[in-house]
Amino acid sequence: MSQEHRLGAMAIWRWPLLLGVLTSIGLVAALFSDGGWGDTVANACLAMPVVVALWFGWLHRLVRPRPPG
């Protein structure tokens, strides 16, 4: 395996960790907020993993051109 194909641990775990932190922030904000900005933060943070999952699971295939053949 060449050097350019090797990924460090941070390169592999950066996005899953970020999504986990966003989810945790969203859950805590939803638990302790009672309207206002807390609900907005919770909705935004909890929607991000859903958007990422939709993009990479379904929409990315529709947008990316298929190779010929």
PDB file of C-alpha atoms in Angstrom:
ATOM      1  CA  MET A   1       0.000   0.000   0.000  1.00  0.00           C
ATOM      2  CA  SER A   2       1.447   3.349  -0.977  1.00  0.00           C
ATOM      3  CA  GLN A   3       1.843   6.296   1.366  1.00  0.00           C
ATOM      4  CA  GLU A   4      -0.930   8.313  -0.264  1.00  0.00           C
ATOM      5  CA  HIS A   5      -3.524   5.626   0.510  1.00  0.00           C
ATOM      6  CA  ARG A   6      -2.682   5.399   4.194  1.00  0.00           C
ATOM      7  CA  LEU A   7      -4.923   7.430   6.449  1.00  0.00           C
ATOM      8  CA  GLY A   8      -4.164   8.396   9.993  1.00  0.00           C
ATOM      9  CA  ALA A   9      -6.612   7.795  12.810  1.00  0.00           C
ATOM     10  CA  MET A  10      -7.707  11.430  12.821  1.00  0.00           C
ATOM     11  CA  ALA A  11      -8.428  11.386   9.097  1.00  0.00           C
ATOM     12  CA  ILE A  12     -10.626   8.316   9.551  1.00  0.00           C
ATOM     13  CA  TRP A  13     -12.466   9.373  12.700  1.00  0.00           C
ATOM     14  CA  ARG A  14     -12.807  13.156  12.151  1.00  0.00           C
ATOM     15  CA  TRP A  15     -16.302  13.156  10.635  1.00  0.00           C
ATOM     16  CA  PRO A  16     -17.825  10.391  12.785  1.00  0.00           C
ATOM     17  CA  LEU A  17     -16.562  12.186  15.903  1.00  0.00           C
ATOM     18  CA  LEU A  18     -17.950  15.499  14.684  1.00  0.00           C
ATOM     19  CA  LEU A  19     -21.348  13.925  14.009  1.00  0.00           C
ATOM     20  CA  GLY A  20     -21.275  12.282  17.438  1.00  0.00           C
ATOM     21  CA  VAL A  21     -20.502  15.598  19.141  1.00  0.00           C
ATOM     22  CA  LEU A  22     -23.266  17.340  17.176  1.00  0.00           C
ATOM     23  CA  THR A  23     -25.724  14.608  18.126  1.00  0.00           C
ATOM     24  CA  SER A  24     -24.738  14.873  21.795  1.00  0.00           C
ATOM     25  CA  ILE A  25     -25.140  18.656  21.749  1.00  0.00           C
ATOM     26  CA  GLY A  26     -28.534  18.274  20.079  1.00  0.00           C
ATOM     27  CA  LEU A  27     -29.739  15.710  22.611  1.00  0.00           C
ATOM     28  CA  VAL A  28     -28.609  17.784  25.585  1.00  0.00           C
ATOM     29  CA  ALA A  29     -30.140  20.934  24.103  1.00  0.00           C
ATOM     30  CA  ALA A  30     -33.436  19.112  23.514  1.00  0.00           C
ATOM     31  CA  LEU A  31     -33.402  17.737  27.042  1.00  0.00           C
ATOM     32  CA  PHE A  32     -32.751  21.030  28.826  1.00  0.00           C
ATOM     33  CA  SER A  33     -34.364  23.617  26.569  1.00  0.00           C
ATOM     34  CA  ASP A  34     -37.881  24.898  26.882  1.00  0.00           C
ATOM     35  CA  GLY A  35     -38.454  26.679  23.608  1.00  0.00           C
ATOM     36  CA  GLY A  36     -36.521  29.419  21.897  1.00  0.00           C
ATOM     37  CA  TRP A  37     -32.913  28.991  20.817  1.00  0.00           C
ATOM     38  CA  GLY A  38     -32.492  25.665  22.581  1.00  0.00           C
ATOM     39  CA  ASP A  39     -35.038  24.000  20.341  1.00  0.00           C
ATOM     40  CA  THR A  40     -33.459  25.560  17.266  1.00  0.00           C
ATOM     41  CA  VAL A  41     -30.007  24.308  18.269  1.00  0.00           C
ATOM     42  CA  ALA A  42     -31.413  20.852  19.017  1.00  0.00           C
ATOM     43  CA  ASN A  43     -33.208  20.669  15.666  1.00  0.00           C
ATOM     44  CA  ALA A  44     -30.161  21.823  13.717  1.00  0.00           C
ATOM     45  CA  CYS A  45     -27.739  19.503  15.519  1.00  0.00           C
ATOM     46  CA  LEU A  46     -30.014  16.467  15.273  1.00  0.00           C
ATOM     47  CA  ALA A  47     -30.808  17.118  11.617  1.00  0.00           C
ATOM     48  CA  MET A  48     -27.155  17.129  10.520  1.00  0.00           C
ATOM     49  CA  PRO A  49     -26.554  13.343  10.884  1.00  0.00           C
ATOM     50  CA  VAL A  50     -29.808  12.712   9.015  1.00  0.00           C
ATOM     51  CA  VAL A  51     -28.746  15.037   6.189  1.00  0.00           C
ATOM     52  CA  VAL A  52     -25.312  13.402   5.981  1.00  0.00           C
ATOM     53  CA  ALA A  53     -26.854   9.913   5.953  1.00  0.00           C
ATOM     54  CA  LEU A  54     -29.292  10.896   3.210  1.00  0.00           C
ATOM     55  CA  TRP A  55     -26.542  12.483   1.146  1.00  0.00           C
ATOM     56  CA  PHE A  56     -24.069   9.617   1.316  1.00  0.00           C
ATOM     57  CA  GLY A  57     -26.659   6.857   1.390  1.00  0.00           C
ATOM     58  CA  TRP A  58     -29.031   7.906  -1.347  1.00  0.00           C
ATOM     59  CA  LEU A  59     -28.618  11.305  -2.978  1.00  0.00           C
ATOM     60  CA  HIS A  60     -24.882  10.987  -3.641  1.00  0.00           C
ATOM     61  CA  ARG A  61     -25.602   8.047  -5.961  1.00  0.00           C
ATOM     62  CA  LEU A  62     -28.145  10.060  -7.910  1.00  0.00           C
ATOM     63  CA  VAL A  63     -25.846  13.051  -8.405  1.00  0.00           C
ATOM     64  CA  ARG A  64     -22.610  11.190  -9.155  1.00  0.00           C
ATOM     65  CA  PRO A  65     -22.372  10.129 -12.821  1.00  0.00           C
ATOM     66  CA  ARG A  66     -22.046   6.428 -13.389  1.00  0.00           C
ATOM     67  CA  PRO A  67     -19.009   5.118 -15.240  1.00  0.00           C
ATOM     68  CA  PRO A  68     -19.698   3.930 -18.776  1.00  0.00           C
ATOM     69  CA  GLY A  69     -19.932   0.245 -19.428  1.00  0.00           C
TER      70      GLY A  69
END
